[in-house]
Structure formats: structure tokens, C-alpha cells
Coordinates of C-alpha atoms in Angstrom, one line a residue:
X1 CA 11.8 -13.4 -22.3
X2 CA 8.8 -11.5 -23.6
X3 CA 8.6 -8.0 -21.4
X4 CA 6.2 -5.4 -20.9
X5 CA 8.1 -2.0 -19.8
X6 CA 6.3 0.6 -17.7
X7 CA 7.2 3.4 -19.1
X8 CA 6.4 6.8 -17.3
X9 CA 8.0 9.3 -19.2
X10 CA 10.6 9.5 -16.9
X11 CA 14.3 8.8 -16.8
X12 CA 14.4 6.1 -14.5
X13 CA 12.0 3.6 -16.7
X14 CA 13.3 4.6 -20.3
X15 CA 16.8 3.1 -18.9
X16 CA 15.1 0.1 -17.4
X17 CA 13.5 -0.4 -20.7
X18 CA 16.5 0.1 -22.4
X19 CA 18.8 -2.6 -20.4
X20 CA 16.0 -4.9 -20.7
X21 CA 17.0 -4.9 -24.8
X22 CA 20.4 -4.5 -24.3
X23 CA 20.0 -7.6 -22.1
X24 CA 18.3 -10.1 -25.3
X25 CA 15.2 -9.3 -23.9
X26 CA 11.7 -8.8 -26.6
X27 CA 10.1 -5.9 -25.1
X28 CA 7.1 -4.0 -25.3
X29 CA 6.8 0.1 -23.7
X30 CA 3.7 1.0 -22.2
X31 CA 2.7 4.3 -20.5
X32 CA -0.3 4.0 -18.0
X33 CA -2.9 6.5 -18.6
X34 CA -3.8 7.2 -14.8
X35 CA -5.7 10.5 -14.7
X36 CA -8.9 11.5 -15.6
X37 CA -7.6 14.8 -17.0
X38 CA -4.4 14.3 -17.9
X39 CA -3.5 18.6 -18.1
X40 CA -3.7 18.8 -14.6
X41 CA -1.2 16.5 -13.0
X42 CA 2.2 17.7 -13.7
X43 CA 3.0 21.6 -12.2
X44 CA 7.3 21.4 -13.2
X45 CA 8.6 18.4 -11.4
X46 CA 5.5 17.6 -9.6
X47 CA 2.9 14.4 -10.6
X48 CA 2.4 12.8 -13.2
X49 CA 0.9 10.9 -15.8
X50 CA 0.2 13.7 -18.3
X51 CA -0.1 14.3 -22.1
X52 CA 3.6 15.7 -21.7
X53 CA 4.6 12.4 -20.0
X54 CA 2.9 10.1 -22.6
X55 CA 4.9 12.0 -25.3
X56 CA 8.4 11.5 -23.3
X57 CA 7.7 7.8 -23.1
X58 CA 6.7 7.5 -26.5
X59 CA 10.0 8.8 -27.7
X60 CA 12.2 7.0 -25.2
X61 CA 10.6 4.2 -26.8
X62 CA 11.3 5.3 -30.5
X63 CA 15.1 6.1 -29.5
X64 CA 15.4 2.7 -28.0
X65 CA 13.4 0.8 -31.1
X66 CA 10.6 -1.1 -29.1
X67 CA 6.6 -0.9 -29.6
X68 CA 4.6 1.4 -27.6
X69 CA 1.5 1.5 -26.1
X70 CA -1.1 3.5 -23.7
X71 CA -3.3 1.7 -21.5
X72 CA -6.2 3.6 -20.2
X73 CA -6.1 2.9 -16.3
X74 CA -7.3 6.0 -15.2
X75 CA -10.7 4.5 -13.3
X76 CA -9.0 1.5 -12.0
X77 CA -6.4 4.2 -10.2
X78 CA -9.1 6.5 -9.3
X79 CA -11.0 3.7 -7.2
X80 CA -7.9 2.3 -6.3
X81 CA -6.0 4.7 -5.0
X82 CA -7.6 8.2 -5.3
X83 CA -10.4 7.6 -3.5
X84 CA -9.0 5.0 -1.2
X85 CA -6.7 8.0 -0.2
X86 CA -9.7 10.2 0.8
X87 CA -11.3 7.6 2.5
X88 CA -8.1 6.9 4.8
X89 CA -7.7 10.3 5.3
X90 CA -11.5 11.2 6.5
X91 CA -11.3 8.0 8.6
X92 CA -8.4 9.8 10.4
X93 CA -5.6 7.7 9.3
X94 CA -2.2 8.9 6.7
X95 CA -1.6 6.6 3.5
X96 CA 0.4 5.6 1.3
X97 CA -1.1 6.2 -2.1
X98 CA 2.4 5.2 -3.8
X99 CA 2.4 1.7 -2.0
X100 CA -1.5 1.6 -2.6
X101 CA -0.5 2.0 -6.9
X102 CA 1.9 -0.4 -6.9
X103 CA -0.2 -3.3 -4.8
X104 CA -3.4 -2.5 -6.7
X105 CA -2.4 -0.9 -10.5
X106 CA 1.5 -1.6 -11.7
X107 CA 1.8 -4.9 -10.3
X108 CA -2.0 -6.3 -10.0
X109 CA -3.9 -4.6 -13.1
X110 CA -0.7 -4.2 -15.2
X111 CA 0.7 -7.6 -14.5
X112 CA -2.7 -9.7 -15.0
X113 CA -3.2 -7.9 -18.1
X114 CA 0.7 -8.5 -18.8
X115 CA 0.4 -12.1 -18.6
X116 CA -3.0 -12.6 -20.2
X117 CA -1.2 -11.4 -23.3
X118 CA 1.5 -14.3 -22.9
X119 CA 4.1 -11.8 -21.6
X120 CA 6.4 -13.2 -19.1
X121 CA 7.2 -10.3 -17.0
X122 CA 7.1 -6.6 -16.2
X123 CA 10.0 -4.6 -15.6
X124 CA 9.5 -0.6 -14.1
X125 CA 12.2 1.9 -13.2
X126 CA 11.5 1.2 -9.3
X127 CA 15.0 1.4 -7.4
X128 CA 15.2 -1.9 -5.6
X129 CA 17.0 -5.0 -6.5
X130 CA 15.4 -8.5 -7.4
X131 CA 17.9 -11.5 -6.0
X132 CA 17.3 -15.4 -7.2
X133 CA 18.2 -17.9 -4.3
X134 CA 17.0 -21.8 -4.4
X135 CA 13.9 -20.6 -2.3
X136 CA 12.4 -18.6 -4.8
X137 CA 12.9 -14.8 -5.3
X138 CA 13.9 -11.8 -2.9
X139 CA 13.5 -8.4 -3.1
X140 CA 16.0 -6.1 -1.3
X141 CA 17.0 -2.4 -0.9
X142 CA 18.8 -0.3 -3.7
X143 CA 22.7 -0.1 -4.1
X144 CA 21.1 3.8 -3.9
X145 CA 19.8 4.3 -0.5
X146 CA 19.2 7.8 -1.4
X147 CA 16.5 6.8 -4.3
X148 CA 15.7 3.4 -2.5
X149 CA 12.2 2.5 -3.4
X150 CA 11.7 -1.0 -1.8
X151 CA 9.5 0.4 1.3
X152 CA 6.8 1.2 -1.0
X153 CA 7.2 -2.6 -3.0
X154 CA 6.7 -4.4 0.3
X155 CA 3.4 -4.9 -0.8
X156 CA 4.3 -7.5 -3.1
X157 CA 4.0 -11.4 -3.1
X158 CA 6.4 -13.8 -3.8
X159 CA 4.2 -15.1 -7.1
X160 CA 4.4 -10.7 -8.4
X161 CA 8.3 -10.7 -7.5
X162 CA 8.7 -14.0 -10.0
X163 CA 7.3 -11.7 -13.0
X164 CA 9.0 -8.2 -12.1
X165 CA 12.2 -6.9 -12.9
X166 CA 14.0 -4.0 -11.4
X167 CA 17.0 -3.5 -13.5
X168 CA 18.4 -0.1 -11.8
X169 CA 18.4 -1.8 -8.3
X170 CA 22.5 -2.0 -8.6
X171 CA 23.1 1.4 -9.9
X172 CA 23.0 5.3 -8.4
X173 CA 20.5 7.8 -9.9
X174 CA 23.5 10.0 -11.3
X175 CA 24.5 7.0 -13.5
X176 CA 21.6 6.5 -14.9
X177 CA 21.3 10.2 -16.2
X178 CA 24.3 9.6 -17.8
X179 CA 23.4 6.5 -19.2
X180 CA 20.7 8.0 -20.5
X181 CA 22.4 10.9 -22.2
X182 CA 25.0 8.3 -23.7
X183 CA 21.9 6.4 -25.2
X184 CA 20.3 9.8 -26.7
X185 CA 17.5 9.7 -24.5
X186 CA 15.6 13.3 -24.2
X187 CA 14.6 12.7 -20.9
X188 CA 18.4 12.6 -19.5
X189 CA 17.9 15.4 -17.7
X190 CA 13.7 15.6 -17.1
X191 CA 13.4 16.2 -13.3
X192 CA 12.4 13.4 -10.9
X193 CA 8.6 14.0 -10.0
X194 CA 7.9 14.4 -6.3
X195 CA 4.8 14.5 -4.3
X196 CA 1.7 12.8 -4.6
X197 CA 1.3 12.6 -8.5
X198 CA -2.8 13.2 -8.5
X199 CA -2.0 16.1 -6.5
X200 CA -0.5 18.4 -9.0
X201 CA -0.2 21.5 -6.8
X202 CA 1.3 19.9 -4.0
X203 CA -1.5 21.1 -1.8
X204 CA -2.8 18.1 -0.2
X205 CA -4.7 20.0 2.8
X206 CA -6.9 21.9 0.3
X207 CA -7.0 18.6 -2.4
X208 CA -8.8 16.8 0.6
X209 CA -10.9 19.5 1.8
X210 CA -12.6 19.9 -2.1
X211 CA -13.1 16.7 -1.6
X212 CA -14.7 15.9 1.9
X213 CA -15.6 19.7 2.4
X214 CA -15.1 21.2 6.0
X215 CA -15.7 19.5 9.1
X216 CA -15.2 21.9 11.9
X217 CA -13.7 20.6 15.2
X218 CA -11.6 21.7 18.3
X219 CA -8.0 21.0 18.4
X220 CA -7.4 20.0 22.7
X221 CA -4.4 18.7 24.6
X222 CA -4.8 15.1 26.0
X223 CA -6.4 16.2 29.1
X224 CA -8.9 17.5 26.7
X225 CA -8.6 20.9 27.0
X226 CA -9.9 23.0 24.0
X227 CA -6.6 25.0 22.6
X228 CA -8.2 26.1 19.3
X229 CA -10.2 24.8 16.4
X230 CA -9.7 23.7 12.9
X231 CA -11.7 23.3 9.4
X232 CA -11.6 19.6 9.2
X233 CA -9.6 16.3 10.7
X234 CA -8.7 15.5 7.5
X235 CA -6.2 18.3 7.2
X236 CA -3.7 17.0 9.8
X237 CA -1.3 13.7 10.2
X238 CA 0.4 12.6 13.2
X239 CA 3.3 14.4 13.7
X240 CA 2.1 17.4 12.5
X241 CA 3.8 20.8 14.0
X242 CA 3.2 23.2 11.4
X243 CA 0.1 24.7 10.8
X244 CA -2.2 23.9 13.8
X245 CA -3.0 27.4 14.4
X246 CA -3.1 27.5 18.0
X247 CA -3.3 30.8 19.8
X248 CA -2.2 29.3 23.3
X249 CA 1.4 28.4 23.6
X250 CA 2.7 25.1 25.4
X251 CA 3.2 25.6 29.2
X252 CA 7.1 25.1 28.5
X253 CA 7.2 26.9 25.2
X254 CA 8.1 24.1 22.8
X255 CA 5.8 23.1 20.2
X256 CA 3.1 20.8 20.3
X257 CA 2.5 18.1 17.9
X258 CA -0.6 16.3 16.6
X259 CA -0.8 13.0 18.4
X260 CA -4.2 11.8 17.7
X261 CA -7.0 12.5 15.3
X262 CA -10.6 11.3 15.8
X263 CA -12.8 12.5 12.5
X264 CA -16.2 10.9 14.7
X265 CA -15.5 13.2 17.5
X266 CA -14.0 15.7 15.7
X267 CA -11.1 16.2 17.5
X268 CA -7.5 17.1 16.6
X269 CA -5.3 16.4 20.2
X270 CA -1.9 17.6 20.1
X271 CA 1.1 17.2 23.0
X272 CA 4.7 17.5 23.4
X273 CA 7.2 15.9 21.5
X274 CA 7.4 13.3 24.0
X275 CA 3.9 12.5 23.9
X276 CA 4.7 11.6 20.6
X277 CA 6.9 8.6 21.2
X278 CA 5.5 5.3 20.9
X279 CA 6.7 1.6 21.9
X280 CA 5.1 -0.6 19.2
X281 CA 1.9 -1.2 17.2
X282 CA -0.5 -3.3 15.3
X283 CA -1.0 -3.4 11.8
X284 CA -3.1 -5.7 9.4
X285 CA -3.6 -6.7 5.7
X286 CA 0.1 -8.3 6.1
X287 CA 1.9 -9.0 2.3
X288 CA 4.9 -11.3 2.7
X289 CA 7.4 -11.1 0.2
X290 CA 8.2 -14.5 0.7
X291 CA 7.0 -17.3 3.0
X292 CA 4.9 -16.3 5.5
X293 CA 7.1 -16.0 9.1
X294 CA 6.2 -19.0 11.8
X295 CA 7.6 -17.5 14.4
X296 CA 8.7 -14.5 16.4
X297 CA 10.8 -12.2 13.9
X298 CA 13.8 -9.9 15.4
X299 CA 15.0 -7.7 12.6
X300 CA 14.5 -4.1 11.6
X301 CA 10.8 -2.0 10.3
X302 CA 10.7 1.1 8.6
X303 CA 7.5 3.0 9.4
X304 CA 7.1 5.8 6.9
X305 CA 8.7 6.3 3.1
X306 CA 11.5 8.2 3.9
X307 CA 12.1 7.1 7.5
X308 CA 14.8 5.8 9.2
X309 CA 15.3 1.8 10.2
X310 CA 14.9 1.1 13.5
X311 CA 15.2 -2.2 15.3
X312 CA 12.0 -4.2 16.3
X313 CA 10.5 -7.8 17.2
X314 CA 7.4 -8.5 15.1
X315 CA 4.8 -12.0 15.4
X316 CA 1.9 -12.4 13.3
X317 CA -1.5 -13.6 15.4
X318 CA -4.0 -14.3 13.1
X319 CA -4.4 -11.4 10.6
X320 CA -2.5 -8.9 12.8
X321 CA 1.2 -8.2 13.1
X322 CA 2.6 -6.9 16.5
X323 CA 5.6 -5.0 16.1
X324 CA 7.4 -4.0 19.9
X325 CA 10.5 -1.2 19.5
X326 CA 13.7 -2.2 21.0
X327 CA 14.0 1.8 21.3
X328 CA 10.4 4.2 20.9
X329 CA 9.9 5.8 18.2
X330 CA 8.4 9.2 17.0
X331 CA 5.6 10.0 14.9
X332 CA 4.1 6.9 13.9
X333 CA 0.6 7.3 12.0
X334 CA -2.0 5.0 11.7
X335 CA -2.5 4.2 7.6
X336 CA 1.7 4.1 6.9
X337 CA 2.7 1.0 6.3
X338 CA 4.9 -0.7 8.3
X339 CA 8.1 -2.6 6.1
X340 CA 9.7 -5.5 7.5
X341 CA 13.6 -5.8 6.7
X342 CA 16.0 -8.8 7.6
X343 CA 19.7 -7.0 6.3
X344 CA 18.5 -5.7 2.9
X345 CA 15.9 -8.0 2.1
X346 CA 12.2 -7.3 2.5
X347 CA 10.6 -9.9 4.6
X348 CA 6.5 -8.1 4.0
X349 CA 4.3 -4.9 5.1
X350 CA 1.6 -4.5 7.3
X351 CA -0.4 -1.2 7.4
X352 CA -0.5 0.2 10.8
X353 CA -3.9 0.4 12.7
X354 CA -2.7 1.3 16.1
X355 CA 0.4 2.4 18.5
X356 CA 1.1 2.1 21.9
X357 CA 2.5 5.0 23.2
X358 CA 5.0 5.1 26.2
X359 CA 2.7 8.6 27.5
X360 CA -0.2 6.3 27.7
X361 CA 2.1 3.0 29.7
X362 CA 3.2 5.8 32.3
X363 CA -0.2 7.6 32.8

């Protein structure tokens, strides 16, 4: 097959690209060119998408004796995902901007383009595995829970899965350093980069506030009681416990949370832990990984990148997916994407508009 390889500059897609040879395959390395200034994304193992990172994936591709190229995507992922991530973020909601890149840049920009130039297929360094079965393709979990990548793939369709290759899906991260140090690859040892790559620093408070400037509001408990203030709505998720700044401490002493966040009102509310727990929610913009589900689902969601499964019943009226908890769950904010798994297998992703929280069924 003819295959374009993502190349990041990075460990993880040098050895994809390389198996993809070593498996017969003709393939072609590109590097994506995402940032406007490409100086200020990387601070040590932080972002991306820099000169330094071009230059990595340049050599990987010289050491493993394929053609390189750099596509310039940098406004596609600034409309795409930069400023869709302030927009979600002033509307009071947490994305995803890694799930947002991959639905909207690696595998809708890169993949059109891919196979406008008569390749077959694009293959990235994501860990998740790809399996064939006589009903088309599946996409499942990593053998490496630990680097498992698939909640932020569920974005993809069925007719994306049948041109996308993840060739690390069946290995752990520290054999693919080694493999990469056996094949005389320079990045071997280059850290994993963490974070959210556009923000270099790591400092997404003060990334969003240069952006949507302040927005003073009051920070009050659910009775709405005014407990302090803050600089803008946009510097808090749900969940939140650090950093809130409240002078007044909780009438039992334990630490309050941010539980909801209105940027019309301007209103950060915060509660107890248990105000946090939630019984279900609705989520929209559904993308099945395979055939769209006819009936009442019971299988397992993970709500947030690094979360844990838990176990769920999800049905899909109209455009809307309604996901009950057999158990509540904690922390759930609006703009994460909800990922649907049966076993190992992605069944789709919804993002999540709204929650029902077990404070609100008992008031």
C-alpha cells in the first residue's frame, strides 16, 4: 500500500513509520506544520510542533530511507482547534483540543489531502489498535493501558478507520524506545510531550485570559451565596479545588469544588465533594466508530482522557445520546467527550452538554 506517515518528531511516529517499511509498505513522512510561530510551542517536554520537532522528523525519516515532507496546517488548526478551544472555554464548558485535532486536522485535513494524492492510508504513532472483522473495521484500546490513546480517536468514523493504521497498538511504550534505539533513531530517548501542545508554558489559566481578557464575577455556593470573586469564568473547569481563592472556609472544613460555571451570569458555584456526583448526562455531535447503535446500549463510557471506565446504559434519541450511571460519578464537565466502550472496542463519542446531578434529584 501507498502510506502517508505523520511524523511529529517524536518517538512514537518515527517507529510507526518505520514498521510500516519494514512491513512492504511505500511510504511517504510528513510533519504537520501546526503553529503560527513555530519557536514558541515546545518549553522541554511540553507542545509541540516546533522547528526543533520538524528537524527530528526529518531525520527519523532519513535514518529510516523514506521521503519527507511539511505540510503547512497551521490556519486550519488554529480555526479548528485553537480557537474552538477558547470559544468552549468562554462559553463555560472544558474541551478536548486533542480529540478536536484528530476529528478535524490528522484524520479530516491530512487524510482528504492523503487520498487526493492517490495514497491509500495514513498511519500516526497513536496507541490504539485497528482490528479487521467481516463487518468492517474496529478500533480498540492499546495492549498499553498506561499510553492508551483510543478515548481521544473516538471521534472517528468507520470510512477514517478503513484508511488509518496504528501500528504500536500491540506494543508498551518502553519497547518502542528500544526499538528505536536498535533502528538508530535519535529520538529514542526525546521525552513524550505533555500538555496542551499550543500552550507551551503549561499555563492554560493565563493562555485563556490573553485571549478573552478578564471577566470579573462572584464565585457563590448553590444557595447562592457570594463566597468570593474571581477574574474570569473561563479560568475554572468542573472539578476544580485548587485555586478558587476563597477566603470563607466550608461549614465542615473540607474543600469545595467547582460545580457549575455560567460565563452569562458570571458566576463560578462551588459545593462539597458530594455535590459533585452526578447520575448521567446528555451529550451531542455523536461519531460512531461503526454502525450507528439501534437500540439501548449497556456497556462501559469513559468521561475524561485519563479517567477511569465506569459502567453505563446509553440510547441515542435523535441527535442526543443519554448516558445513565449504574454507579454516580464525579466531576463530569460539560465539553469532555464522552467515549463509548463494549470490552476494548470503541463503539463512538458524544461531547457532553449536560449532567444530572444526584444533589439536584434529592433537593
Amino acid at each position: 500500500m501507498r502510506v502517508l506517515a505523520a511524523m511529529s518528531g517524536g518517538v512514537d511516529s518515527a517507529v510507526a513509520a518505520a514498521r510500516m517499511v519494514e512491513a512492504g509498505h511505500d511510504v511517504v513522512g510528513v510533519h504537520l506544520a501546526l503553529s503560527r510561530n513555530p519557536q514558541s510551542y515546545r518549553t522541554g517536554a511540553r507542545g509541540c510542533c516546533t522547528i526543533e520537532d520538524s528537524r527530528d522528523a526529518r531525520r527519523a525519516a532519513d535514518v529510516i530511507g523514506i521521503p519527507f515532507y511539511v505540510w503547512d496546517l497551521a490556519e486550519r488548526f488554529h480555526a479548528d482547534v485553537v480557537e474552538d478551544f477558547v470559544a468552549e472555554y468562554a462559553a463555560g464548558r472544558t474541551p478536548n483540543p486533542c480529540l478536536r485535532c484528530n476529528e478535524k486536522v490528522k484524520f479530516s485535513a491530512v487524510l482528504e489531502r492523503a487520498l487526493a494524492l492517490d495514497f491509500d492510508a495514513v498511519v500516526t504513532g497513536h496507541y490504539a489498535r485497528i482490528v479487521d472483522t467481516p463487518d468492517g473495521r474496529e478500533l480498540h484500546r492499546a495492549v498499553d493501558h498506561a499510553k492508551d490513546q483510543s478515548y481521544v480517536l473516538g471521534v472517528l468514523t468507520q470510512e477514517q478507520l478503513a484508511h488509518a493504521f496504528f501500528p504500536l497498538g500491540d506494543t508498551v511504550k518502553t519497547e518502542i524506545r528500544e526499538e528505536a534505539a536498535r533502528s538508530g533513531l535519535s529520538v529514542a530517548d526525546k521525552p513524550d510531550s505533555h500538555d496542551i501542545c499550543f500552550i507551551a508554558d503549561g499555563n492554560t489559566p493565563g493562555f485563556l485570559s490573553k485571549h478573552l481578557g478578564e471577566a470579573p464575577g462572584d464565585i457563590v455556593d448553590a444557595q447562592g451565596n457570594k463566597l468570593g470573586e474571581h477574574s474570569g469564568t473561563h479560568g475554572f473547569t468542573v472539578g476544580q479545588r485548587k485555586g478558587l481563592r476563597i477566603g470563607t472556609p466550608a461549614a465542615d472544613g473540607k474543600p469545595r469544588f467547582v460545580l457549575d460555571i455560567s460565563p452569562v451570569e458570571r458566576t463560578v458555584t462551588v459545593g462539597s465533594r458530594a455535590e459533585l456526583a452526578v447520575t448521567g448526562l446528555t451529550a451531542s455531535k455523536p461519531r460512531w466508530c461503526g454502525p450507528v447503535p439501534t437500540s439501548e446500549l449497556h456497556v462501559r463510557a469513559q468521561l475524561r482522557a485519563h479517567g477511569e471506565e465506569i459502567a453505563v446504559t446509553a440510547r441515542l434519541e435523535g441527535d442526543q445520546v443519554l448516558v445513565d450511571f449504574t454507579e454516580p460519578a464525579s466531576a463530569v464537565a460539560p465539553g469532555q467527550a464522552v467515549v463509548l466502550y463494549d470490552g476494548t472496542r470503541v463503539i463512538g463519542s458524544a461531547t457532553i452538554d449536560a449532567v444530572n446531578r444526584v444533589a439536584a434529584q434529592h433537593a
